Coordinates of C-alpha atoms in Angstrom, one line a residue:
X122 CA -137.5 35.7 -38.4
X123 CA -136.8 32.0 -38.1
X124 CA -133.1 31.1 -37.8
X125 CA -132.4 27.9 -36.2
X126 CA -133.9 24.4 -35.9
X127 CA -134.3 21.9 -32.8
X128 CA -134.8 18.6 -33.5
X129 CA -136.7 15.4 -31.7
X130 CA -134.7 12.3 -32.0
X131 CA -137.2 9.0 -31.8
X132 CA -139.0 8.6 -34.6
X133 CA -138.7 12.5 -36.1
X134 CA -134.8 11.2 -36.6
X135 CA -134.4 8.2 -35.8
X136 CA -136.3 4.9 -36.6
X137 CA -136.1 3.6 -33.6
X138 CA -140.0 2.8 -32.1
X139 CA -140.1 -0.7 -33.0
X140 CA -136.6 -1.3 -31.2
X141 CA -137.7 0.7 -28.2
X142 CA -140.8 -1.4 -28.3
X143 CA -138.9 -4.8 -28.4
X144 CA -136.6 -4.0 -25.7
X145 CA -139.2 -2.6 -23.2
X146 CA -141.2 -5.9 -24.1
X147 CA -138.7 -8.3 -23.5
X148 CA -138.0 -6.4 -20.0
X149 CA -141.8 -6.5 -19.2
X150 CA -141.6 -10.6 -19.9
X151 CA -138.6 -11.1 -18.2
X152 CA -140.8 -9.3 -15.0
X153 CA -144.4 -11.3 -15.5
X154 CA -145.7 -8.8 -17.9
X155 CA -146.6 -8.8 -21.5
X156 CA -146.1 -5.3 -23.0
X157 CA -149.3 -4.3 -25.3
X158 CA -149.7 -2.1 -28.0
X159 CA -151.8 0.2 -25.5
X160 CA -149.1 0.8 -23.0
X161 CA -146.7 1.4 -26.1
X162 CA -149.1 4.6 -27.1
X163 CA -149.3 5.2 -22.9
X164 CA -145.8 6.2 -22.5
X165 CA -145.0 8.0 -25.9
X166 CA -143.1 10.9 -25.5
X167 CA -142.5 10.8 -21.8
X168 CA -139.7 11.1 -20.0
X169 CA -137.5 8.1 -18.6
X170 CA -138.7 8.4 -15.2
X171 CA -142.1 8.3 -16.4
X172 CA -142.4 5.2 -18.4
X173 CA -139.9 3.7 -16.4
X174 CA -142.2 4.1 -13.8
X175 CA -145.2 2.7 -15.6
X176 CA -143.2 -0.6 -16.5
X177 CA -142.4 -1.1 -13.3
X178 CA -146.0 -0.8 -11.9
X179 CA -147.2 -3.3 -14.0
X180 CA -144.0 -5.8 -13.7
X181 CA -142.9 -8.0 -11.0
X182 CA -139.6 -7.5 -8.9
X183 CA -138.2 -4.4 -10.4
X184 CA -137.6 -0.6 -9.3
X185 CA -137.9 2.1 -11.9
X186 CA -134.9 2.4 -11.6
X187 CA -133.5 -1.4 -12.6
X188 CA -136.3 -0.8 -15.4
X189 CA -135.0 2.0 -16.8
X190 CA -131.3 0.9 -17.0
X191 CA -132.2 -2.6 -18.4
X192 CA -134.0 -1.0 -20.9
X193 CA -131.2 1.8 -21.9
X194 CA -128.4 -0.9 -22.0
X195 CA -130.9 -3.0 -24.6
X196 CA -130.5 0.1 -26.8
X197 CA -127.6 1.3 -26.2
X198 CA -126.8 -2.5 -27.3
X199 CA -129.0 -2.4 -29.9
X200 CA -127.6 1.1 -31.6
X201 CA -123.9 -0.4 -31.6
X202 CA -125.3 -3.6 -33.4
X203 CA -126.8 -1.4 -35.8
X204 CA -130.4 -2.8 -35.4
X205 CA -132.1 0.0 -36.2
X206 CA -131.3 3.5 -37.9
X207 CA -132.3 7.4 -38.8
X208 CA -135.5 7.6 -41.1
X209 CA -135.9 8.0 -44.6
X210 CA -134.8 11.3 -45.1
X211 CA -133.4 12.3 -41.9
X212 CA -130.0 13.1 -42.5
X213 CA -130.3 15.1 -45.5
X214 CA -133.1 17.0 -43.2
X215 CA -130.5 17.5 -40.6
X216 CA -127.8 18.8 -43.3
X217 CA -130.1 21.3 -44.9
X218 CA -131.0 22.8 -41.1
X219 CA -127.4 23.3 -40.5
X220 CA -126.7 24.5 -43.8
X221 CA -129.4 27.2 -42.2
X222 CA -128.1 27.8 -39.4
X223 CA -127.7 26.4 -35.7
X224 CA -129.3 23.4 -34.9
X225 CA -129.9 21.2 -31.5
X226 CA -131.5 18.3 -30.1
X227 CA -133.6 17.7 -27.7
X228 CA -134.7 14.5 -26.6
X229 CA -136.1 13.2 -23.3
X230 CA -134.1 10.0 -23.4
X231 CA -130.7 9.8 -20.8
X232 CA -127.5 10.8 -22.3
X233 CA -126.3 8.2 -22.6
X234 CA -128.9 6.5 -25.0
X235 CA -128.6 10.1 -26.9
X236 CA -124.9 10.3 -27.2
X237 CA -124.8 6.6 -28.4
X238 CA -127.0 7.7 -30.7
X239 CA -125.4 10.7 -32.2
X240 CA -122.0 8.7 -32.7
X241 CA -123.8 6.0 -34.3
X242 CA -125.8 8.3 -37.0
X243 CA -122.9 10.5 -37.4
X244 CA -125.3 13.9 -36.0
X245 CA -122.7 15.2 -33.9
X246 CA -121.0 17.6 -36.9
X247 CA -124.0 19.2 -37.8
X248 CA -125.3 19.9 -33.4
X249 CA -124.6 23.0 -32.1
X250 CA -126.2 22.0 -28.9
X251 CA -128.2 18.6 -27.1
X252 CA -130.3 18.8 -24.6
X253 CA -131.1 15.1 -22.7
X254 CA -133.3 14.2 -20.1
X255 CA -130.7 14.5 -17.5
X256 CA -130.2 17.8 -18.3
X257 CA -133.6 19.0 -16.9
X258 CA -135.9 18.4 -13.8
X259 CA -138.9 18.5 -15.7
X260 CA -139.5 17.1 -19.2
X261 CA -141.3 17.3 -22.2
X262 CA -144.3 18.1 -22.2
X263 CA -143.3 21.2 -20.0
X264 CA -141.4 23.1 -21.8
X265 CA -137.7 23.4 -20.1
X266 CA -135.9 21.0 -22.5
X267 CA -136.9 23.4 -25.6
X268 CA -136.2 26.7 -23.6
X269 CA -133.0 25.1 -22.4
X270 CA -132.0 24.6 -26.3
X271 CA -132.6 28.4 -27.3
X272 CA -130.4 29.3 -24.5
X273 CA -127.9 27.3 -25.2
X274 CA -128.4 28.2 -29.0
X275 CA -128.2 31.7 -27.9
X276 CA -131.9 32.4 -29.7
X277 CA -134.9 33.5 -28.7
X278 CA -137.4 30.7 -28.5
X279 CA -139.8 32.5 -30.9
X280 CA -136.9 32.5 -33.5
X281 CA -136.6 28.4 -34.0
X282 CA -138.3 26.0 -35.6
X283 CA -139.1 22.4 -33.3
X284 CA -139.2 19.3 -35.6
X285 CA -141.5 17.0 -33.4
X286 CA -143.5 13.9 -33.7
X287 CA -145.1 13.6 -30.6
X288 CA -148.1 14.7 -28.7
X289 CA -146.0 15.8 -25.9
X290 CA -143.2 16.8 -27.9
X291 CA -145.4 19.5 -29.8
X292 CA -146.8 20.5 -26.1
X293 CA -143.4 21.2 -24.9
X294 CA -142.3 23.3 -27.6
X295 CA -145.2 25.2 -28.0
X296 CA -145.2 25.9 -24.5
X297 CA -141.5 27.1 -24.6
X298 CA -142.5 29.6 -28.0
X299 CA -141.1 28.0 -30.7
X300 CA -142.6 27.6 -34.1
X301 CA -143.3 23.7 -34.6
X302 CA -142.8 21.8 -37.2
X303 CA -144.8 18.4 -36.8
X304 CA -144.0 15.0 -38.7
X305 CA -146.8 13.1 -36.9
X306 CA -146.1 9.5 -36.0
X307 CA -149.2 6.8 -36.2
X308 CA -150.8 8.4 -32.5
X309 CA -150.3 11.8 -32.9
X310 CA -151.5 11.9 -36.5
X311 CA -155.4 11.2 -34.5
X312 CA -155.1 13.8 -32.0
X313 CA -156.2 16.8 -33.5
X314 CA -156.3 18.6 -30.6
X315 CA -151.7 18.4 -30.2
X316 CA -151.8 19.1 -33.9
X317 CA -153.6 22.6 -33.6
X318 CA -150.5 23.3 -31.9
X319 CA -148.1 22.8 -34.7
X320 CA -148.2 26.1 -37.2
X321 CA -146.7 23.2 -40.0
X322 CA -146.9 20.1 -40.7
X323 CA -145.3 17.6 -43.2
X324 CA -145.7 13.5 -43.8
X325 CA -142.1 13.0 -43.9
X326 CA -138.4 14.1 -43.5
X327 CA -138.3 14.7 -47.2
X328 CA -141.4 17.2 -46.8
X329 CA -139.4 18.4 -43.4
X330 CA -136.9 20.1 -45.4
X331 CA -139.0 21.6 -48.2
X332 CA -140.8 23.4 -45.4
X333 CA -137.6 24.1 -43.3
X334 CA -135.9 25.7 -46.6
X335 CA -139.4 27.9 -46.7
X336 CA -139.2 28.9 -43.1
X337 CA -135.7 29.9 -42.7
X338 CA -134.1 29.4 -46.3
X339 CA -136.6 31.9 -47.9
X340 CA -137.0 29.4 -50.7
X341 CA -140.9 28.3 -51.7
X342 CA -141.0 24.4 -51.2
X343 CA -141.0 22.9 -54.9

């Protein structure tokens, strides 16, 4: 039986990948490099030391590090501006999980791009727990961060439903035994193989919660 619901945050929540992709970009320039649409769809779903890593290979004068806080204070900057918000859909999708019972959220961003977040969409009253990347040594696509928010949740891992969007998203909690729910964004819709992994699938928040109201409500989407 399916009782609670984890949720992504970029772009299964939050509209945020065009943001992400300016502020990263105008880092890369700043450093020598111009930021392509391929190195965009390179660092999808990784953790921060990851891509932070991968910018600063391929930029001039800057540590991981300097990369990674640069970019974090662009969207931290970016949030309190209101420059970008949650997707169509995403906040009735995150009412009608809680109205089912516990939810969290796990995303592999810092906390302090997460919490930002959270005040700023108004998440925090329906989150029983977050999970950030500072809260784990490895990230997604292992599959600590999801087995960190069943604990936390106090559920079994094969008792909660992952919302993800991408590839390594779906990797990580399918690893960690949880049922996934995938919204696939514009890369992960082509990679059939990451989508195998997800036992449901839906084209948008709006679908999301017809299929999470099926999985833990009972009730036959309509």
């Amino acid at each position: 039986m399916l009782v609670a619901t984890v949720f992504d945050l970029d772009e299964t929540l939050a509209d945020s990948a065009a943001t992400w992709q300016h502020v990263i970009g105008a880092v890369a320039t700043r450093h020598g490099y111009a930021w392509t649409p391929d190195d965009w769809a390179a660092i999808q779903g990784t953790s921060t030391g990851s891509w932070s890593a991968y910018l600063a290979h391929r930029c001039v004068g800057i540590t991981s590090e300097a990369a990674a806080t640069a970019c974090l204070d662009g969207m931290v900057a970016a949030l309190g501006e209101g420059r970008f918000g949650l997707l169509p859909g995403a906040a009735d999708l995150v009412a009608t999980a809680a109205a089912l019972g516990p939810v969290g959220l796990v995303s592999a961003s810092p906390g302090r791009y997460v919490r930002a977040a959270i005040t700023a969409f108004g998440l925090g009253r329906h989150l029983t727990t977050t999970v950030t990347g500072d809260d784990v040594r490895c990230g997604k696509p292992a599959p600590d961060p999801y087995l960190l928010a069943a604990h936390r949740l106090d559920v079994p891992p094969r008792q909660c439903v992952a919302v993800e969007d991408s590839g390594s998203g779906i990797r990580s909690a399918h690893a960690a035994g949880l049922t996934v729910l995938a919204i696939p964004n514009a890369t992960t819709a082509l990679d059939l193989d990451v989508l195998k992994l997800a036992a449901h699938h839906a084209t948008d928040a709006y679908i999301a919660a017809k299929t999470l109201l099926s999985l833990i409500g009972g009730r036959r989407p309509g």
